Tab-separated table of C-alpha atoms in Angstrom:
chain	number	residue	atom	x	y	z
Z	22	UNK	CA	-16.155	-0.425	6.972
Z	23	UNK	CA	-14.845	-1.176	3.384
Z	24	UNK	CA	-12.890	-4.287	4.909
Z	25	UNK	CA	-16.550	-5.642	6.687
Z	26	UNK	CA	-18.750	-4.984	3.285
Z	27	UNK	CA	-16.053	-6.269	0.795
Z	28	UNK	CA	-16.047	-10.026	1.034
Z	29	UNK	CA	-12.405	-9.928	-1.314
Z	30	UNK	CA	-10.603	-8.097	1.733
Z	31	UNK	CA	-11.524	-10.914	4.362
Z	32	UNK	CA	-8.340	-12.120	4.389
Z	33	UNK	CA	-5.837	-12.046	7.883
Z	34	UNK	CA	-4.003	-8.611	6.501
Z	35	UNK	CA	-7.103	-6.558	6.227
Z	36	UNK	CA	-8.390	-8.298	9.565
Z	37	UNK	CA	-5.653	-7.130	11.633
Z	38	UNK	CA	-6.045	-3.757	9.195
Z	39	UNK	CA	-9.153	-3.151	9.937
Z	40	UNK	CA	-8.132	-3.835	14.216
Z	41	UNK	CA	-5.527	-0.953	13.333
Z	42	UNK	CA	-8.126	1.153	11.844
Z	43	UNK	CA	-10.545	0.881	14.852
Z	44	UNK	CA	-7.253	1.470	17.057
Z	45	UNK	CA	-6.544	4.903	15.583
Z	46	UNK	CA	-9.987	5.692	15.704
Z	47	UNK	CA	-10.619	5.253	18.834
Z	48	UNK	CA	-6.855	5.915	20.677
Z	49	UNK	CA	-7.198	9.839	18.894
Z	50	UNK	CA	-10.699	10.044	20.417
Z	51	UNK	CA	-9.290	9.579	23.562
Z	52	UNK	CA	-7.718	12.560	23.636
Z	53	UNK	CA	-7.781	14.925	21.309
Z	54	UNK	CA	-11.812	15.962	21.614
Z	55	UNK	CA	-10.793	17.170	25.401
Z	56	UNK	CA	-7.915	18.866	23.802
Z	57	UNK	CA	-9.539	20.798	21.531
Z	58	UNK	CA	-12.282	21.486	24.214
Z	59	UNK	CA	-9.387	22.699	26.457
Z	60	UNK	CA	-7.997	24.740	23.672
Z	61	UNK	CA	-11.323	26.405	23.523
Z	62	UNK	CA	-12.355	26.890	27.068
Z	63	UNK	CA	-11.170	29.494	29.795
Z	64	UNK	CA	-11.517	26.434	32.539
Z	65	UNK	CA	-9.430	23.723	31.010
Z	66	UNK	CA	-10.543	21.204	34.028
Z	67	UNK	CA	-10.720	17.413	34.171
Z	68	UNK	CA	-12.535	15.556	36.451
Z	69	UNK	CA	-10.207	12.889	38.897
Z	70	UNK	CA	-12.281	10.252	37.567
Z	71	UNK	CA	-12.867	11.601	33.497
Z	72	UNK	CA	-8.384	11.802	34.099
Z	73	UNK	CA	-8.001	7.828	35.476
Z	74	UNK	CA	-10.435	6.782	32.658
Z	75	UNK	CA	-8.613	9.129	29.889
Z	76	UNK	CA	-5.041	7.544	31.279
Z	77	UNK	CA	-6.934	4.265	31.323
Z	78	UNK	CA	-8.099	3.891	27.300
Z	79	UNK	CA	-5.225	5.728	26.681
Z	80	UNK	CA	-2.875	3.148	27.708
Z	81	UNK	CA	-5.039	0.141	26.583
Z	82	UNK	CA	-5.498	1.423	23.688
Z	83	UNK	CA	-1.680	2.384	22.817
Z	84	UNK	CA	-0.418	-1.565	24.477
Z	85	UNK	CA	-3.008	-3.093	22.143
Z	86	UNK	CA	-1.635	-1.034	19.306
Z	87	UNK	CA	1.646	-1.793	20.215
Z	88	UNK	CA	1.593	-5.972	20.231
Z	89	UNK	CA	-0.825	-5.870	17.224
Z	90	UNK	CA	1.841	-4.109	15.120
Z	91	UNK	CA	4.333	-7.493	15.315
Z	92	UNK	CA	1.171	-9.657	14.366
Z	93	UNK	CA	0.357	-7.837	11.377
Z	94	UNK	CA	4.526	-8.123	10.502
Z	95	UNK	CA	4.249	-12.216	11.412
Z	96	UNK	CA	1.107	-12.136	9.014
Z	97	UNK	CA	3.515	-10.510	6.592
Z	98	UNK	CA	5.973	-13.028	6.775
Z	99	UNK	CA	4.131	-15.917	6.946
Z	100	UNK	CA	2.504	-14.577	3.242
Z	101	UNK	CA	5.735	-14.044	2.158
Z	102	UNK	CA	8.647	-16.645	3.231
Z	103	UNK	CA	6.023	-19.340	4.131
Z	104	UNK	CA	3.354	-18.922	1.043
Z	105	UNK	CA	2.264	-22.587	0.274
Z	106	UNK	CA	1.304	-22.722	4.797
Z	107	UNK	CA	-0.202	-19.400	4.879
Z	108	UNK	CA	-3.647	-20.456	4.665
Z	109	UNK	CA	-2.938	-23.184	7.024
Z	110	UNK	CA	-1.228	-21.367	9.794
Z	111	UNK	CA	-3.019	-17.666	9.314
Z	112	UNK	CA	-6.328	-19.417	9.795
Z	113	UNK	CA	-9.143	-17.396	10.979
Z	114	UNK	CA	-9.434	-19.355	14.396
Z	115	UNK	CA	-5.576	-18.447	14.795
Z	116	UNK	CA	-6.206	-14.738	13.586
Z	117	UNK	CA	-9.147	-14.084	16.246
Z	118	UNK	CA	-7.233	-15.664	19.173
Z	119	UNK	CA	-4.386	-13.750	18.337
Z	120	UNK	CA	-6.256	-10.034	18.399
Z	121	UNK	CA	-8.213	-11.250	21.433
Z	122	UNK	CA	-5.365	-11.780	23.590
Z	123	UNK	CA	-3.426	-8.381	22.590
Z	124	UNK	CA	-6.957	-6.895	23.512
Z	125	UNK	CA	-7.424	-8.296	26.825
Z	126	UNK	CA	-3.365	-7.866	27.465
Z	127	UNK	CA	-3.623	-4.408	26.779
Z	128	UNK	CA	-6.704	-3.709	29.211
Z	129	UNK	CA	-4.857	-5.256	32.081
Z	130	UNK	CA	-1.796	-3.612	31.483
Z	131	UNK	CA	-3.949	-0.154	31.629
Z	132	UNK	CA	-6.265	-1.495	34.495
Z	133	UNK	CA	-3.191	-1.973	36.110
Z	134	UNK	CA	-1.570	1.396	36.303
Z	135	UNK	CA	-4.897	2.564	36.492
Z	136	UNK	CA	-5.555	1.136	39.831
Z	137	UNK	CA	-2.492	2.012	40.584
Z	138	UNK	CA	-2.379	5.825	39.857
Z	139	UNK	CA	-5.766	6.369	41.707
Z	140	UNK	CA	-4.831	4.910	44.717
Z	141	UNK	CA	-1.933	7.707	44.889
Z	142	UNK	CA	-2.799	10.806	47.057
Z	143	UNK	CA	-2.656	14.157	45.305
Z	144	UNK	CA	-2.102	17.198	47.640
Z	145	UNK	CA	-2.348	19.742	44.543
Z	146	UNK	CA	-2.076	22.461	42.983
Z	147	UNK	CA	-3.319	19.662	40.888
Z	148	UNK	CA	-2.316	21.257	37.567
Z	149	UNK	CA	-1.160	18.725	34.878
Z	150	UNK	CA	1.464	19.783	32.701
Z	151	UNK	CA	0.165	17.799	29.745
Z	152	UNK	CA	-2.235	17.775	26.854
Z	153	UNK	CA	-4.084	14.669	28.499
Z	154	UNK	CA	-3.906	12.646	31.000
Z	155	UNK	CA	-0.825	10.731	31.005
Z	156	UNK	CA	0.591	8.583	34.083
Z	157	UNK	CA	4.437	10.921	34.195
Z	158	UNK	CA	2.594	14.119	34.640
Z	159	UNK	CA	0.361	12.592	37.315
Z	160	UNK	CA	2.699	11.288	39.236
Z	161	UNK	CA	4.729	14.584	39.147
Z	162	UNK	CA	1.415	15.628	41.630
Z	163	UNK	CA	1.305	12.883	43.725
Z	164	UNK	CA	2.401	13.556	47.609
Z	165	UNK	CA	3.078	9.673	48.537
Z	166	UNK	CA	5.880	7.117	47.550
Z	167	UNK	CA	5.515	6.656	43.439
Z	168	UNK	CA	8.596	4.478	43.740
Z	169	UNK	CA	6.456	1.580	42.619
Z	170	UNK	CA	4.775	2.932	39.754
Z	171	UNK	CA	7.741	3.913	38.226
Z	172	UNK	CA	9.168	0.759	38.537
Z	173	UNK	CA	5.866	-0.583	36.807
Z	174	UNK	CA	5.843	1.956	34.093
Z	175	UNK	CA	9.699	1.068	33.335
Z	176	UNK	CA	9.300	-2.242	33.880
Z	177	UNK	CA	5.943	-3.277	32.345
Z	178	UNK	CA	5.180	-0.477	29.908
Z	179	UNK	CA	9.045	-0.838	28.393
Z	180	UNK	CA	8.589	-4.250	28.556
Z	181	UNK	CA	5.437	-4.012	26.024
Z	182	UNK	CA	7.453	-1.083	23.648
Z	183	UNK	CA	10.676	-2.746	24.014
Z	184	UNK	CA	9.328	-6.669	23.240
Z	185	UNK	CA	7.160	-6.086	20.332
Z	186	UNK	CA	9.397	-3.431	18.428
Z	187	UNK	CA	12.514	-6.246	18.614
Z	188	UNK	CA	10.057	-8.742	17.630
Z	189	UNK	CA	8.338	-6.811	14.809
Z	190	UNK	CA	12.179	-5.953	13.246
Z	191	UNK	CA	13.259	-9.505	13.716
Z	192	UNK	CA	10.396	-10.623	11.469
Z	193	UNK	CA	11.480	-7.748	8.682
Z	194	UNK	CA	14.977	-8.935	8.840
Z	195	UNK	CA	13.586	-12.478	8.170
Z	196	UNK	CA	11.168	-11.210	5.320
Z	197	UNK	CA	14.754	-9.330	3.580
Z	198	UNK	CA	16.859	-12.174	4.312
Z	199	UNK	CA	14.497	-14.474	3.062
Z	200	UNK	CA	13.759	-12.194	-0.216
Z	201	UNK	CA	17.658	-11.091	-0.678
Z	202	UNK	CA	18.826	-15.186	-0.774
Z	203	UNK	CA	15.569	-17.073	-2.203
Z	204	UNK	CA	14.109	-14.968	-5.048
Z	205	UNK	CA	15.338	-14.388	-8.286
Z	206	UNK	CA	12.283	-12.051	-9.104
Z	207	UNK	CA	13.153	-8.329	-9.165
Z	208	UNK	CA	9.629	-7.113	-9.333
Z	209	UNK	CA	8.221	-9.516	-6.583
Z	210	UNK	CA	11.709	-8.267	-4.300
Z	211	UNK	CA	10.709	-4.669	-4.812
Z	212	UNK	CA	6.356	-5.053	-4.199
Z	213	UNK	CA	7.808	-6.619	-1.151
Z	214	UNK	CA	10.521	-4.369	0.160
Z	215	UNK	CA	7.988	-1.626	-0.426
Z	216	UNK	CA	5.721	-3.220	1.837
Z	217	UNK	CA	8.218	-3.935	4.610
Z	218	UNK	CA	9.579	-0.638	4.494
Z	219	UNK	CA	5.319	1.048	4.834
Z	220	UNK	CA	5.158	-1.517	7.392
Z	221	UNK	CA	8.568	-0.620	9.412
Z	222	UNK	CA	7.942	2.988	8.757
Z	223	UNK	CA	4.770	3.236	10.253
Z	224	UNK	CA	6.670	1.219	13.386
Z	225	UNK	CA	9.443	3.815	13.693
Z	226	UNK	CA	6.354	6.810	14.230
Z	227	UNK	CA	4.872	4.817	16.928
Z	228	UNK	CA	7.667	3.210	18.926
Z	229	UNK	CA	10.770	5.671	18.618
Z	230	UNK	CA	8.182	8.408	20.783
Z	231	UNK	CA	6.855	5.707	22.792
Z	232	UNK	CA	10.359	4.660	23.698
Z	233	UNK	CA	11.650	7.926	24.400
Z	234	UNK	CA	8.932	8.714	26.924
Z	235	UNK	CA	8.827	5.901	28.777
Z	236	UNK	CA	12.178	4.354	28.859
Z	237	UNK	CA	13.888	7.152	30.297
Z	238	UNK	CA	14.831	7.959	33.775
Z	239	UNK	CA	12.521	10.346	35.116
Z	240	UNK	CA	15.231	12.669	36.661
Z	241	UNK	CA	16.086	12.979	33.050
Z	242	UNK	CA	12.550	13.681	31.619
Z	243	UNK	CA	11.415	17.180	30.657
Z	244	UNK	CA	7.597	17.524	30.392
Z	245	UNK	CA	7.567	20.225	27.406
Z	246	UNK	CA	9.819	17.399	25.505
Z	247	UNK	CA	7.361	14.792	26.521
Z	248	UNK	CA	4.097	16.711	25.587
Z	249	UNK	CA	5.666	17.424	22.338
Z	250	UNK	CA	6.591	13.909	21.449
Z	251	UNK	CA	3.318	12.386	23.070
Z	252	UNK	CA	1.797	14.485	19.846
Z	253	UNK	CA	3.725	12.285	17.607
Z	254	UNK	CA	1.859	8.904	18.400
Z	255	UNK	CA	-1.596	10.409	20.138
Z	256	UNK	CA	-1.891	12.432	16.872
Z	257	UNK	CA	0.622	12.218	13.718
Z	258	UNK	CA	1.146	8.442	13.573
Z	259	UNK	CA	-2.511	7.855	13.387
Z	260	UNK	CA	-3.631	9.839	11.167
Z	261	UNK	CA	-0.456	8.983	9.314
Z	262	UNK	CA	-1.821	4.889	9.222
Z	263	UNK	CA	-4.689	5.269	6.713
Z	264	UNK	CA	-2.453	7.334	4.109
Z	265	UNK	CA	0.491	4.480	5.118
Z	266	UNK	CA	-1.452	1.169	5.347
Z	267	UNK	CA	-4.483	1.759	3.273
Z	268	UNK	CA	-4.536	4.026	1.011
Z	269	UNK	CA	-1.297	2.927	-0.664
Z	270	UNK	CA	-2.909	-0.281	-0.826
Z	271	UNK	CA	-4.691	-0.851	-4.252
Z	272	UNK	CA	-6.757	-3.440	-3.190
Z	273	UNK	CA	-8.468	-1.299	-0.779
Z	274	UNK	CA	-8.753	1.601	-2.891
Z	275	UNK	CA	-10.422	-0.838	-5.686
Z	276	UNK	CA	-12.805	-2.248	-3.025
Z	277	UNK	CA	-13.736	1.842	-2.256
Z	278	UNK	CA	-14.118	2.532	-6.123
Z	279	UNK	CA	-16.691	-0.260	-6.483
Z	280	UNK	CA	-18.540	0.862	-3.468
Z	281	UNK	CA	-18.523	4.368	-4.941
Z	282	UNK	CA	-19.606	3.557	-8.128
Z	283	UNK	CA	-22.321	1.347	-6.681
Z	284	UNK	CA	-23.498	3.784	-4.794
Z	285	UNK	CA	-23.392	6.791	-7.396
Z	286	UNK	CA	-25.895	3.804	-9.720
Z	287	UNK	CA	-28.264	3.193	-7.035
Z	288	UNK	CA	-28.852	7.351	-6.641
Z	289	UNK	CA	-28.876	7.279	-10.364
Z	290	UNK	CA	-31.843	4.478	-10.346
């Protein structure tokens, strides 16, 4: 909300910032409300169709997150090693194509294991070992062949961890490189290594669990290690974003001071 109502954040970074925000937002609410419900209730039941449409936003929401965090590092060093073009090739017709297409990629990636999943037959007890609703666990019920949504969920779901997370590094390497051999500037070296290393950090929570889950052989997998790690990126890394990506971020927390204080004048008037 700050980024919309301050004109001085409409810039690409708090664009794709504010995308991130309404990621985390909405990827906790996905699961943690019937958690808690869960955690209160005797029953702790989930309709077939409320579990396909949790597992659903779940994974669209956690691809999207996943290809957006390489945009927001290209946006990074675009600012940084290509300064003088960044207005040029960061341009808001660029920036809005960009975040559509991870948005839409991310939905069919989910609509298809989706689809997928619910055509399975489940003979029961249909007791998921699992916090939410989470394509593993569900196939640990199913009674047919899952050969071929494995192979999907290694296949396509590494595929969108594995691609973005080399291609997020490979633009940090470029931003150091380009920082270590061109600048002579010790202050502008460290504002910027400081900003990589929020950036990469924040990249480490989400992808090292994702990774772990889902890139392993299934023979290997052990669901109490799994629904202890799924906690990691369903729940720590974002809540961990704001304090990471905003809050450290001066101009945001100037833009929230001056809404403040404008605020605290017009209940004074």
């Amino acid at each position: 909300m700050i980024i919309i109502l301050d004109p001085r954040l409409h810039s690409p970074m708090y664009f794709f910032l504010g995308n991130l925000a309404c990621l985390d937002i909405c990827f906790s609410s996905v699961t943690l409300p019937k958690m808690l419900e869960n955690l209160l209730s005797t029953s702790k039941a989930i309709s077939f169709l409320g579990c396909i449409t949790q597992l659903h936003f779940f994974h669209f929401l956690g691809s999207t997150e996943a290809m957006l965090l390489p945009v927001m590092a290209f946006d990074r060093f675009v600012a940084i090693c290509r300064p003088l073009h960044y207005s040029i090739i960061m341009n808001h017709q660029l920036c809005v194509h960009m975040t559509a297409t991870i948005w839409i990629m991310g939905f069919l990636h989910a609509l298809l294991h989706s689809v997928m999943t619910s055509r399975l037959s489940f003979c029961g007890p249909n007791h998921v070992h699992h916090f939410f609703c989470d394509i593993k666990p569900l196939l640990d019920l199913a009674c047919g062949n899952t050969e071929l949504n494995l192979w999907l969920l290694n296949t396509v779901t590494g595929t969108i961890a594995l691609a973005p997370f080399f291609l997020t590094f490979l633009s940090y390497f470029y931003i150091i490189t380009y920082l270590l051999l061109k600048t002579r500037s010790c202050s502008m070296l460290h504002k910027a290594l400081s900003t990589c290393a929020s950036h990469f950090m924040v990249v480490i929570l989400f992808y090292a669990p994702v990774l772990f889950i889902y890139i392993r052989p299934t023979s290997d997998s052990s669901l109490d290690q799994d629904r202890i790690i799924a906690i990691m990126y369903s729940v720590v890394t974002p809540a961990l974003n704001p304090l990471i990506y905003t809050l450290r971020n001066k101009e945001v927390r100037s833009a929230l001071n001056r809404k403040v204080r404008r605020r605290l004048r017009l209940e004074e008037i």
